[in-house]
Short mmCIF file of C-alpha atoms and ligand atoms in Angstrom, two decimals:
data_model
loop_
_atom_site.label_atom_id
_atom_site.label_comp_id
_atom_site.label_asym_id
_atom_site.label_seq_id
_atom_site.Cartn_x
_atom_site.Cartn_y
_atom_site.Cartn_z
CA UNK A 1 8.15 -7.84 1.80
CA UNK A 2 5.08 -7.52 -0.57
CA UNK A 3 2.48 -5.32 1.05
CA UNK A 4 -0.84 -4.48 -0.30
CA UNK A 5 -1.66 -0.93 -1.15
CA UNK A 6 -2.78 -0.23 2.44
CA UNK A 7 -1.73 1.56 5.53
CA UNK A 8 -0.24 -0.82 7.88
CA UNK A 9 -1.19 0.55 11.13
CA UNK A 10 -4.05 -1.93 11.09
CA UNK A 11 -3.84 -2.83 14.81
CA UNK A 12 -5.38 0.46 15.75
CA UNK A 13 -5.81 -0.88 19.11
CA UNK A 14 -1.98 -1.35 19.57
CA UNK A 15 -0.21 0.96 22.01
CA UNK A 16 1.53 4.04 20.58
CA UNK A 17 5.32 3.56 20.30
CA UNK A 18 7.61 5.07 22.97
CA UNK A 19 9.15 8.39 22.46
CA UNK A 20 12.08 8.32 20.10
CA UNK A 21 11.09 5.00 18.69
CA UNK A 22 9.60 4.89 15.24
CA UNK A 23 6.26 2.93 14.64
CA UNK A 24 6.93 -0.50 13.03
CA UNK A 25 5.34 0.33 9.81
CA UNK A 26 7.53 3.55 9.09
CA UNK A 27 10.13 3.02 6.39
CA UNK A 28 13.51 4.96 6.49
CA UNK A 29 15.33 5.10 3.15
CA UNK A 30 18.46 3.03 2.76
CA UNK A 31 21.82 4.77 2.45
CA UNK A 32 23.29 5.40 -1.20
CA UNK A 33 26.52 6.72 -0.17
CA UNK A 34 28.00 7.58 -3.52
CA UNK A 35 29.98 10.75 -2.44
CA UNK A 36 27.30 13.36 -3.25
CA UNK A 37 27.55 16.59 -1.49
CA UNK A 38 24.44 16.68 0.80
CA UNK A 39 22.61 14.15 2.54
CA UNK A 40 18.96 13.28 2.46
CA UNK A 41 17.05 11.32 5.07
CA UNK A 42 13.51 10.17 4.14
CA UNK A 43 10.89 8.55 6.53
CA UNK A 44 7.84 7.22 4.76
CA UNK A 45 4.43 6.69 6.53
CA UNK A 46 1.05 5.12 5.17
CA UNK A 47 0.84 2.96 2.24
CA UNK A 48 3.00 1.46 -0.57
CA UNK A 49 2.23 4.46 -2.70
CA UNK A 50 4.09 6.57 -0.42
CA UNK A 51 7.06 4.07 -0.24
CA UNK A 52 7.16 4.18 -4.09
CA UNK A 53 6.89 7.95 -4.23
CA UNK A 54 9.97 8.15 -1.92
CA UNK A 55 11.97 6.09 -4.31
CA UNK A 56 11.00 8.67 -7.06
CA UNK A 57 11.96 11.52 -4.83
CA UNK A 58 15.31 9.91 -3.99
CA UNK A 59 15.85 9.53 -7.62
CA UNK A 60 15.05 13.34 -8.31
CA UNK A 61 17.24 14.50 -5.56
CA UNK A 62 20.12 12.18 -6.32
CA UNK A 63 20.48 14.11 -9.53
CA UNK A 64 20.47 17.12 -7.45
CA UNK A 65 23.44 16.15 -5.45
CA UNK A 66 21.85 14.24 -2.62
CA UNK A 67 22.86 10.89 -1.31
CA UNK A 68 20.43 9.01 1.15
CA UNK A 69 21.41 8.21 4.66
CA UNK A 70 19.66 6.15 7.26
CA UNK A 71 20.86 8.35 10.01
CA UNK A 72 18.91 11.50 10.95
CA UNK A 73 21.98 12.87 12.66
CA UNK A 74 23.94 12.84 9.32
CA UNK A 75 21.25 14.46 7.20
CA UNK A 76 21.20 17.91 5.58
CA UNK A 77 17.68 17.42 4.57
CA UNK A 78 14.83 15.49 6.35
CA UNK A 79 11.80 14.59 4.51
CA UNK A 80 8.70 13.12 6.06
CA UNK A 81 6.42 11.58 3.29
CA UNK A 82 3.28 11.59 5.32
CA UNK A 83 -0.25 9.88 5.32
CA UNK A 84 -3.64 11.32 6.16
CA UNK A 85 -5.87 8.33 6.05
CA UNK A 86 -6.81 8.24 9.79
CA UNK A 87 -6.25 10.69 12.50
CA UNK A 88 -3.85 8.50 14.15
CA UNK A 89 -1.50 8.65 11.08
CA UNK A 90 -1.57 12.43 11.19
CA UNK A 91 -0.88 12.51 15.13
CA UNK A 92 2.08 10.18 14.56
CA UNK A 93 3.64 12.58 12.07
CA UNK A 94 3.10 15.56 14.29
CA UNK A 95 4.85 13.72 17.19
CA UNK A 96 7.82 12.91 15.03
CA UNK A 97 8.14 16.58 13.80
CA UNK A 98 8.45 17.55 17.46
CA UNK A 99 11.24 15.04 17.95
CA UNK A 100 12.91 16.40 14.79
CA UNK A 101 12.52 19.88 16.13
CA UNK A 102 14.59 18.84 19.26
CA UNK A 103 17.36 17.60 16.81
CA UNK A 104 17.25 20.76 14.78
CA UNK A 105 17.96 22.85 17.65
CA UNK A 106 21.40 21.19 17.71
CA UNK A 107 21.77 21.47 13.97
CA UNK A 108 20.39 24.85 12.95
CA UNK A 109 21.27 24.42 9.24
CA UNK A 110 19.03 21.38 8.83
CA UNK A 111 16.19 21.67 6.35
CA UNK A 112 12.85 19.88 7.06
CA UNK A 113 10.18 19.13 4.53
CA UNK A 114 6.86 17.40 4.51
CA UNK A 115 5.61 15.34 1.51
CA UNK A 116 2.81 13.25 0.61
CA UNK A 117 -0.86 13.33 1.72
CA UNK A 118 -0.79 15.38 4.85
CA UNK A 119 1.25 18.05 2.86
CA UNK A 120 -1.62 18.05 0.42
CA UNK A 121 -4.31 18.16 2.83
CA UNK A 122 -2.97 21.01 4.91
CA UNK A 123 -1.12 22.87 2.27
CA UNK A 124 0.40 26.13 3.58
CA UNK A 125 -1.39 25.75 6.95
CA UNK A 126 1.43 23.36 7.77
CA UNK A 127 3.84 26.19 7.77
CA UNK A 128 1.76 28.06 10.29
CA UNK A 129 1.06 24.98 12.52
CA UNK A 130 4.60 23.58 12.42
CA UNK A 131 7.16 26.33 12.77
CA UNK A 132 9.98 23.72 12.01
CA UNK A 133 8.76 22.88 8.55
CA UNK A 134 10.67 24.61 5.69
CA UNK A 135 8.98 22.84 2.78
CA UNK A 136 5.65 21.43 1.92
CA UNK A 137 5.15 19.36 -1.18
CA UNK A 138 2.19 17.55 -2.49
CA UNK A 139 2.18 14.15 -4.30
CA UNK A 140 2.17 15.64 -7.81
CA UNK A 141 4.75 18.28 -7.38
CA UNK A 142 8.00 16.26 -6.66
CA UNK A 143 9.45 17.16 -10.11
CA UNK A 144 9.57 20.73 -8.56
CA UNK A 145 11.65 19.81 -5.45
CA UNK A 146 15.07 20.89 -7.00
CA UNK A 147 13.52 24.45 -7.43
CA UNK A 148 11.92 24.41 -3.97
CA UNK A 149 15.07 23.35 -2.21
CA UNK A 150 16.80 26.16 -3.85
CA UNK A 151 14.25 28.69 -2.46
CA UNK A 152 14.75 27.22 0.98
CA UNK A 153 18.59 27.21 0.56
CA UNK A 154 17.99 30.97 -0.13
CA UNK A 155 16.22 31.39 3.32
CA UNK A 156 12.64 31.16 2.17
CA UNK A 157 10.01 28.54 3.03
CA UNK A 158 8.50 26.80 0.00
CA UNK A 159 5.16 25.24 -0.88
CA UNK A 160 3.83 23.34 -3.93
CA UNK A 161 0.74 21.40 -3.48
CA UNK A 162 -0.58 21.68 -7.04
CA UNK A 163 -2.31 18.50 -8.18
CA UNK A 164 -2.18 17.39 -11.64
CA UNK A 165 -4.38 15.46 -14.26
CA UNK A 166 -1.30 14.06 -16.05
CA UNK A 167 1.69 13.44 -13.67
CA UNK A 168 2.59 9.82 -13.36
CA UNK A 169 6.51 10.10 -13.20
CA UNK A 170 6.56 7.58 -15.90
CA UNK A 171 10.09 8.55 -16.98
CA UNK A 172 11.65 8.63 -13.72
CA UNK A 173 13.52 5.45 -12.73
CA UNK A 174 12.95 5.05 -9.02
CA UNK A 175 16.02 4.47 -6.87
CA UNK A 176 15.10 0.95 -5.44
CA UNK A 177 15.42 1.51 -1.51
CA UNK A 178 14.90 -0.94 1.04
CA UNK A 179 14.76 -3.54 -1.59
CA UNK A 180 15.41 -7.32 -1.18
CA UNK A 181 16.46 -7.47 -4.85
CA UNK A 182 13.80 -9.87 -5.62
CA UNK A 183 10.22 -8.22 -5.27
CA UNK A 184 9.46 -4.74 -6.37
CA UNK A 185 6.45 -2.39 -6.81
CA UNK A 186 5.51 -0.66 -10.03
CA UNK A 187 2.98 2.28 -9.77
CA UNK A 188 0.65 1.97 -12.71
CA UNK A 189 -1.72 4.82 -11.94
CA UNK A 190 -2.23 7.66 -9.57
CA UNK A 191 -4.92 9.27 -7.70
CA UNK A 192 -8.66 8.03 -7.42
CA UNK A 193 -12.03 8.97 -8.91
CA UNK A 194 -14.07 7.10 -6.45
CA UNK A 195 -15.55 9.06 -3.86
CA UNK A 196 -15.84 6.76 -0.80
CA UNK A 197 -17.50 8.88 1.67
CA UNK A 198 -14.98 8.08 4.59
CA UNK A 199 -11.81 8.44 2.56
CA UNK A 200 -9.31 11.46 2.05
CA UNK A 201 -7.42 9.92 -0.69
CA UNK A 202 -9.34 11.57 -3.59
CA UNK A 203 -8.55 14.94 -1.92
CA UNK A 204 -4.92 14.22 -1.30
CA UNK A 205 -3.89 12.21 -4.39
CA UNK A 206 -6.12 13.98 -6.98
CA UNK A 207 -7.80 12.55 -10.08
CA UNK A 208 -7.22 9.12 -11.39
CA UNK A 209 -4.69 8.81 -14.07
CA UNK A 210 -3.03 5.73 -15.64
CA UNK A 211 0.59 5.47 -16.67
CA UNK A 212 1.72 4.62 -20.20
CA UNK A 213 1.57 0.85 -20.60
CA UNK A 214 4.90 0.68 -22.37
CA UNK A 215 6.85 2.35 -19.57
CA UNK A 216 5.20 -0.05 -17.19
CA UNK A 217 6.11 -3.18 -19.12
CA UNK A 218 9.54 -1.63 -19.80
CA UNK A 219 10.06 -1.23 -15.83
CA UNK A 220 8.99 -4.83 -15.36
CA UNK A 221 11.53 -5.92 -18.02
CA UNK A 222 14.27 -3.90 -16.55
CA UNK A 223 13.53 -5.23 -13.12
CA UNK A 224 13.57 -8.70 -14.44
CA UNK A 225 16.96 -8.14 -16.19
CA UNK A 226 18.30 -7.04 -12.86
CA UNK A 227 17.29 -10.34 -11.15
CA UNK A 228 13.99 -9.35 -9.62
CA UNK A 229 11.52 -12.20 -9.72
CA UNK A 230 8.18 -10.45 -8.57
CA UNK A 231 6.55 -7.25 -9.42
CA UNK A 232 3.37 -5.88 -7.70
CA UNK A 233 1.41 -3.46 -9.90
CA UNK A 234 0.12 -0.60 -7.68
CA UNK A 235 -2.94 1.78 -7.82
CA UNK A 236 -5.90 2.66 -5.58
CA UNK A 237 -8.17 0.90 -8.03
CA UNK A 238 -6.10 -1.07 -10.53
CA UNK A 239 -9.09 -2.47 -12.28
CA UNK A 240 -10.12 0.94 -13.70
CA UNK A 241 -6.71 1.18 -15.37
CA UNK A 242 -7.04 2.38 -18.89
CA UNK A 243 -4.47 3.76 -21.26
CA UNK A 244 -4.71 4.83 -24.83
CA UNK A 245 -1.65 5.62 -27.10
CA UNK A 246 -1.60 9.09 -28.57
CA UNK A 247 -2.53 8.12 -32.13
CA UNK A 248 -5.43 6.06 -30.66
CA UNK A 249 -4.28 2.70 -32.19
CA UNK A 250 -3.66 1.04 -28.79
CA UNK A 251 -6.10 0.71 -25.82
CA UNK A 252 -5.02 -1.15 -22.84
CA UNK A 253 -7.36 -2.08 -19.94
CA UNK A 254 -6.15 -3.73 -16.70
CA UNK A 255 -6.66 -7.18 -18.11
CA UNK A 256 -4.50 -6.34 -20.97
CA UNK A 257 -1.81 -4.69 -18.78
CA UNK A 258 -1.74 -7.86 -16.64
CA UNK A 259 -1.11 -9.96 -19.83
CA UNK A 260 1.57 -7.82 -21.07
CA UNK A 261 3.54 -7.92 -17.80
CA UNK A 262 2.95 -11.57 -17.43
CA UNK A 263 4.51 -12.14 -20.83
CA UNK A 264 7.66 -10.42 -19.67
CA UNK A 265 8.77 -13.89 -18.45
CA UNK A 266 7.23 -17.00 -16.92
CA UNK A 267 9.71 -16.58 -14.05
CA UNK A 268 8.48 -13.13 -13.13
CA UNK A 269 5.61 -13.36 -10.77
CA UNK A 270 2.99 -10.66 -11.06
CA UNK A 271 0.80 -9.42 -8.17
CA UNK A 272 -1.47 -6.18 -8.01
CA UNK A 273 -3.21 -4.18 -5.59
CA UNK A 274 -5.98 -2.83 -4.92
CA UNK A 275 -8.93 -4.24 -6.61
CA UNK A 276 -12.20 -2.52 -6.34
CA UNK A 277 -15.09 -4.84 -6.13
CA UNK A 278 -17.09 -2.59 -8.34
CA UNK A 279 -14.64 -2.84 -11.19
CA UNK A 280 -13.00 -6.34 -11.02
CA UNK A 281 -14.07 -8.03 -14.25
CA UNK A 282 -14.36 -11.69 -15.35
CA UNK A 283 -11.81 -10.79 -18.05
CA UNK A 284 -9.19 -10.01 -15.23
CA UNK A 285 -9.99 -13.20 -13.48
CA UNK A 286 -9.60 -15.17 -16.81
CA UNK A 287 -6.22 -13.48 -17.46
CA UNK A 288 -5.10 -14.52 -13.97
CA UNK A 289 -6.32 -18.12 -14.67
CA UNK A 290 -4.44 -18.12 -17.99
CA UNK A 291 -0.89 -17.22 -16.71
CA UNK A 292 0.68 -19.38 -14.03
CA UNK A 293 3.06 -16.54 -13.10
CA UNK A 294 0.09 -14.06 -12.22
CA UNK A 295 -0.42 -14.90 -8.58
CA UNK A 296 -3.72 -16.40 -7.19
CA UNK A 297 -4.31 -13.68 -4.77
CA UNK A 298 -6.79 -10.74 -4.58
CA UNK A 299 -7.06 -8.02 -2.30
CA UNK A 300 -10.73 -7.14 -2.45
CA UNK A 301 -11.72 -4.58 0.21
CA UNK A 302 -15.25 -4.98 1.29
CA UNK A 303 -15.25 -2.25 3.97
CA UNK A 304 -18.56 -3.57 5.44
CA UNK A 305 -20.98 -6.44 4.98
CA UNK A 306 -24.00 -4.53 5.12
CA UNK A 307 -25.75 -2.96 2.09
CA UNK A 308 -27.02 0.06 3.77
CA UNK A 309 -23.64 0.85 5.26
CA UNK A 310 -22.09 0.28 1.94
CA UNK A 311 -24.43 2.72 0.42
CA UNK A 312 -23.72 5.43 3.03
CA UNK A 313 -19.94 4.66 2.24
CA UNK A 314 -20.54 5.36 -1.35
CA UNK A 315 -18.86 2.08 -2.20
CA UNK A 316 -21.42 1.64 -5.15
CA UNK A 317 -21.89 -2.10 -4.64
CA UNK A 318 -23.93 -3.91 -2.18
CA UNK A 319 -23.40 -7.09 -0.43
CA UNK A 320 -24.93 -9.27 -3.07
CA UNK A 321 -22.65 -7.78 -5.73
CA UNK A 322 -19.69 -8.35 -3.46
CA UNK A 323 -20.56 -12.03 -2.95
CA UNK A 324 -21.16 -12.40 -6.66
CA UNK A 325 -17.60 -11.16 -7.12
CA UNK A 326 -16.28 -13.62 -4.75
CA UNK A 327 -18.19 -16.54 -6.23
CA UNK A 328 -16.76 -15.48 -9.64
CA UNK A 329 -13.20 -15.75 -8.05
CA UNK A 330 -13.92 -19.14 -6.71
CA UNK A 331 -15.45 -20.38 -9.96
CA UNK A 332 -12.65 -19.14 -12.26
CA UNK A 333 -9.62 -19.36 -9.95
CA UNK A 334 -10.57 -22.12 -7.47
CA UNK A 335 -11.13 -22.38 -3.86
CA UNK A 336 -7.46 -21.87 -2.95
CA UNK A 337 -7.25 -18.43 -4.55
CA UNK A 338 -6.18 -16.08 -1.75
CA UNK A 339 -8.57 -13.27 -0.86
CA UNK A 340 -8.09 -10.50 1.50
CA UNK A 341 -9.95 -7.41 2.56
CA UNK A 342 -10.19 -4.16 4.49
CA UNK A 343 -12.91 -3.63 7.01
CA UNK A 344 -14.06 -0.46 8.66
CA UNK A 345 -16.08 -0.86 11.99
CA UNK A 346 -18.35 1.95 13.63
CA UNK A 347 -18.98 3.94 10.61
CA UNK A 348 -21.67 6.54 10.82
CA UNK A 349 -24.87 5.13 12.18
CA UNK A 350 -23.86 1.50 11.90
CA UNK A 351 -26.14 -0.56 14.08
CA UNK A 352 -25.29 -3.75 15.94
CA UNK A 353 -27.23 -5.70 13.32
CA UNK A 354 -25.17 -4.16 10.47
CA UNK A 355 -22.01 -4.95 12.42
CA UNK A 356 -23.15 -8.60 12.53
CA UNK A 357 -23.56 -8.39 8.75
CA UNK A 358 -19.98 -7.67 8.45
CA UNK A 359 -19.05 -10.63 10.51
CA UNK A 360 -21.45 -12.79 8.51
CA UNK A 361 -19.71 -11.66 5.29
CA UNK A 362 -16.47 -12.70 6.77
CA UNK A 363 -17.89 -16.01 7.52
CA UNK A 364 -19.07 -16.52 3.92
CA UNK A 365 -15.87 -15.55 2.44
CA UNK A 366 -13.31 -16.72 4.99
CA UNK A 367 -10.51 -14.11 4.19
CA UNK A 368 -7.01 -15.17 4.19
CA UNK A 369 -5.97 -11.92 5.73
CA UNK A 370 -7.60 -8.56 6.57
CA UNK A 371 -6.57 -5.05 7.40
CA UNK A 372 -8.98 -3.77 10.05
CA UNK A 373 -9.76 -0.39 11.26
CA UNK A 374 -12.16 1.50 13.26
CA UNK A 375 -13.83 4.59 11.54
CA UNK A 376 -11.93 7.78 11.85
CA UNK A 377 -13.57 10.92 10.61
CA UNK A 378 -11.46 12.80 8.19
CA UNK A 379 -12.08 16.59 7.64
CA UNK A 380 -13.47 17.44 4.21
CA UNK A 381 -14.55 14.02 3.36
CA UNK A 382 -18.26 13.43 2.19
CA UNK A 383 -18.92 11.66 5.41
CA UNK A 384 -17.54 14.51 7.58
CA UNK A 385 -19.75 16.89 5.67
CA UNK A 386 -23.04 14.98 5.52
CA UNK A 387 -23.13 12.28 8.26
CA UNK A 388 -22.62 12.15 11.95
CA UNK A 389 -19.75 10.27 13.32
CA UNK A 390 -22.09 8.94 16.12
CA UNK A 391 -20.74 5.64 17.15
CA UNK A 392 -18.95 5.85 20.47
CA UNK A 393 -15.21 5.13 20.51
CA UNK A 394 -15.52 2.16 22.74
CA UNK A 395 -18.26 0.59 20.49
CA UNK A 396 -16.16 1.09 17.52
CA UNK A 397 -13.17 -0.54 19.15
CA UNK A 398 -15.28 -3.38 20.48
CA UNK A 399 -16.75 -4.18 17.19
CA UNK A 400 -13.11 -3.93 15.69
CA UNK A 401 -11.86 -6.44 18.27
CA UNK A 402 -14.78 -8.70 17.28
CA UNK A 403 -13.75 -8.44 13.59
CA UNK A 404 -10.03 -8.95 14.29
CA UNK A 405 -10.69 -12.11 16.58
CA UNK A 406 -12.94 -13.59 13.82
CA UNK A 407 -10.33 -12.91 11.18
CA UNK A 408 -7.71 -14.69 13.31
CA UNK A 409 -9.84 -17.74 13.27
CA UNK A 410 -10.34 -17.44 9.36
CA UNK A 411 -6.59 -16.87 8.82
CA UNK A 412 -5.78 -20.06 10.65
CA UNK A 413 -8.42 -22.12 8.84
CA UNK A 414 -7.00 -20.83 5.53
CA UNK A 415 -3.49 -21.76 6.59
CA UNK A 416 -4.66 -25.20 7.81
CA UNK A 417 -6.07 -25.81 4.41
CA UNK A 418 -2.52 -25.28 3.06
CA UNK A 419 -1.08 -28.03 4.93
CA UNK A 420 -0.18 -31.29 3.45
CA UNK A 421 0.13 -29.59 -0.01
CA UNK A 422 3.19 -28.76 -2.08
CA UNK A 423 3.60 -24.94 -2.63
CA UNK A 424 5.92 -23.12 -5.16
CA UNK A 425 7.66 -20.67 -2.97
CA UNK A 426 9.72 -17.49 -4.15
CA UNK A 427 12.53 -17.21 -1.65
CA UNK A 428 12.87 -13.57 -0.40
CA UNK A 429 15.61 -13.98 2.19
CA UNK A 430 16.80 -15.58 5.29
CA UNK A 431 14.10 -15.99 7.87
CA UNK A 432 14.03 -13.45 10.57
CA UNK A 433 14.03 -15.95 13.40
CA UNK A 434 16.67 -18.38 12.27
CA UNK A 435 19.78 -18.33 9.87
CA UNK A 436 19.17 -21.83 9.05
CA UNK A 437 15.72 -21.13 7.46
CA UNK A 438 14.59 -19.28 4.30
CA UNK A 439 11.42 -17.28 4.11
CA UNK A 440 9.33 -16.62 0.99
CA UNK A 441 5.81 -16.49 -0.23
CA UNK A 442 3.55 -18.91 -1.95
CA UNK A 443 1.15 -18.02 -4.76
CA UNK A 444 -1.49 -17.11 -2.34
CA UNK A 445 0.75 -14.47 -0.66
CA UNK A 446 1.31 -16.50 2.57
CA UNK A 447 4.62 -16.56 4.17
CA UNK A 448 6.37 -19.94 3.98
CA UNK A 449 9.54 -20.96 6.10
CA UNK A 450 11.59 -24.03 5.49
CA UNK A 451 15.15 -25.13 6.12
CA UNK A 452 17.82 -23.54 4.03
CA UNK A 453 19.85 -26.34 2.67
CA UNK A 454 21.47 -25.19 -0.70
CA UNK A 455 18.72 -22.80 -1.65
CA UNK A 456 19.11 -19.09 -1.83
CA UNK A 457 17.24 -15.76 -2.29
CA UNK A 458 15.46 -15.54 -5.64
CA UNK A 459 14.97 -19.53 -5.98
CA UNK A 460 11.69 -20.90 -6.74
CA UNK A 461 11.45 -23.99 -4.37
CA UNK A 462 8.64 -26.55 -3.95
CA UNK A 463 7.81 -26.84 -0.37
CA UNK A 464 5.70 -29.46 1.34
CA UNK A 465 3.97 -27.69 4.18
CA UNK A 466 3.48 -29.74 7.39
CA UNK A 467 2.57 -27.15 9.98
CA UNK A 468 1.13 -23.56 10.26
CA UNK A 469 0.03 -20.66 12.30
CA UNK A 470 -2.54 -18.20 11.26
CA UNK A 471 -0.01 -16.17 9.29
CA UNK A 472 2.91 -18.65 8.54
CA UNK A 473 3.42 -21.96 6.68
CA UNK A 474 6.24 -24.28 7.87
CA UNK A 475 7.57 -27.03 5.58
CA UNK A 476 10.47 -28.81 3.80
CA UNK A 477 11.76 -28.42 0.29
CA UNK A 478 10.80 -31.48 -2.05
CA UNK A 479 11.98 -32.45 -5.51
N1 SAH B 1 -8.18 2.24 -2.54
C1 SAH B 1 -8.27 1.32 -1.58
C2 SAH B 1 -8.14 1.70 -0.23
C3 SAH B 1 -7.08 2.67 0.27
S1 SAH B 1 -7.12 3.32 1.79
C4 SAH B 1 -9.58 0.75 -1.63
O1 SAH B 1 -10.54 1.20 -2.23
O2 SAH B 1 -9.92 -0.35 -1.13
C5 SAH B 1 -6.77 1.88 2.71
C6 SAH B 1 -7.87 1.51 3.66
O3 SAH B 1 -7.88 2.43 4.72
C7 SAH B 1 -9.34 1.51 3.11
O4 SAH B 1 -9.52 0.32 2.39
C8 SAH B 1 -10.07 1.48 4.36
O5 SAH B 1 -10.38 0.39 4.97
C9 SAH B 1 -9.23 2.36 5.36
N2 SAH B 1 -9.75 3.70 5.53
C10 SAH B 1 -9.78 4.55 4.65
N3 SAH B 1 -10.29 5.81 5.25
C11 SAH B 1 -10.63 5.60 6.55
C12 SAH B 1 -11.27 6.25 7.60
N4 SAH B 1 -11.70 7.50 7.49
N5 SAH B 1 -11.28 5.62 8.94
C13 SAH B 1 -10.92 4.44 8.93
N6 SAH B 1 -10.30 3.63 7.95
C14 SAH B 1 -10.21 4.22 6.82
FE1 SF4 B 2 -10.25 5.85 -0.97
FE2 SF4 B 2 -12.44 4.58 -2.12
FE3 SF4 B 2 -10.63 5.77 -3.64
FE4 SF4 B 2 -10.03 3.43 -2.11
S1 SF4 B 2 -11.41 3.78 -3.82
S2 SF4 B 2 -8.69 5.30 -2.38
S3 SF4 B 2 -11.21 3.80 -0.31
S4 SF4 B 2 -11.92 6.81 -2.37
FE1 F3S B 3 -1.72 6.34 1.05
FE2 F3S B 3 -2.11 7.43 3.51
FE3 F3S B 3 -2.05 8.93 1.22
S1 F3S B 3 -2.75 5.45 2.69
S2 F3S B 3 -2.57 7.32 -0.49
S3 F3S B 3 -0.45 7.79 2.25
S4 F3S B 3 -3.48 8.97 2.98
#
């Protein structure tokens, strides 16, 4: 399933999962079962970046004699690839560690490691706070895992949370886990140099760096050769991608990279995420327009519709700039280009009028989809240091509910606009609800369900849509 570069616990209002039950957005790596000596079990929390990193970790540890397993009970090594984006994300991981602790009492030899953003944020403090943890490894230190595991095997506890200015894992071929064999993610950059005042990512992921363009195109080509039909280029801010060859003869920006990946094959769809409104250029939009296989869909997080709040958030654009970018998208790519957003309600000092500005921005844009959150203060961020988290939780939640309700309406309107039209759908698999139906996505990233007939996974099928819900289009294949 293609997901934007986002955390998925967007329904912050949703009830917590019952004990021993994993939250819906947690991913457990698939089993490899190739007869290696030891077994690795990884759970990945947070965003697609973590899911992709877990594939790199699996690849590094495969070479060290570890197969992956989906069963905690079978594991010799348990790794949690963690997220720090909101407090709730960290609480979930702590609860999970308690459950794993109970399991470890039955299996004393079990090794437990914490990877990812929470490892980076808490560093060796993790070892003090959570006695069960043997290993703490930050996002730029995964190459060091074999050495660290040896230390743990020798009875020590091991930590490496060094951030790097260069590491992109460009040469490591990820072990594709949980893959449908049709759609894949390619990490094109790491880290983030923006300092949005609410955000912990620059602290947990380090400085922005772009991966070698040739290795990205090569990965896309390899995936296509293996039968994949869609790649999503991933980065916190893809529009600031920039790479220069060592001899200085080649310079590639994001528009250039998009073009190179689009040229791999007209049969390979290309998506990307996330676009920062301050950096998305007309050049990128024209490149999207030029290539049919670059999908007509942009995830363009606004965060707020109010210029004063945007300034406090340090997003470096205002409402007018944002609306100008949306106008450019509509002008260059047309009305039906899918646009989605992230919104935060109840940021420090946000007034009721400013909240209304967010709702009015949503009315103007009519997003196809949104990830919506209430503000959660993160230690160490600019906002935590300089601003007061002064909006009461019930107000934050009420504003969030208003944003979610409005988005529901807009998602439905956007779906209805798709009814009566023919959509080119890339089939990703059988529908979850019915064996007789296939499920795929159209260019605008909407899920389309239609009767199976003789079609199969990986086919491009023209589907006439006759019905919809806010999230799904229903139709029939046409010639
Ligand atoms: N790089 C992406 C966002 C990555 S984080 C971008 O710039 O758009 C994913 C989303 O989590 C953010 O867009 C934001 O909406 C939300 N988020 C980040 N920090 C948050 C916080 N402290 N409280 C609530 N939501 C937050
Ligand atoms: Fe966080 Fe802003 Fe960077 Fe996105 S662009 S990861 S919100 S600092
Ligand atoms: Fe992703 Fe969460 Fe880190 S959203 S970058 S895993 S803080």
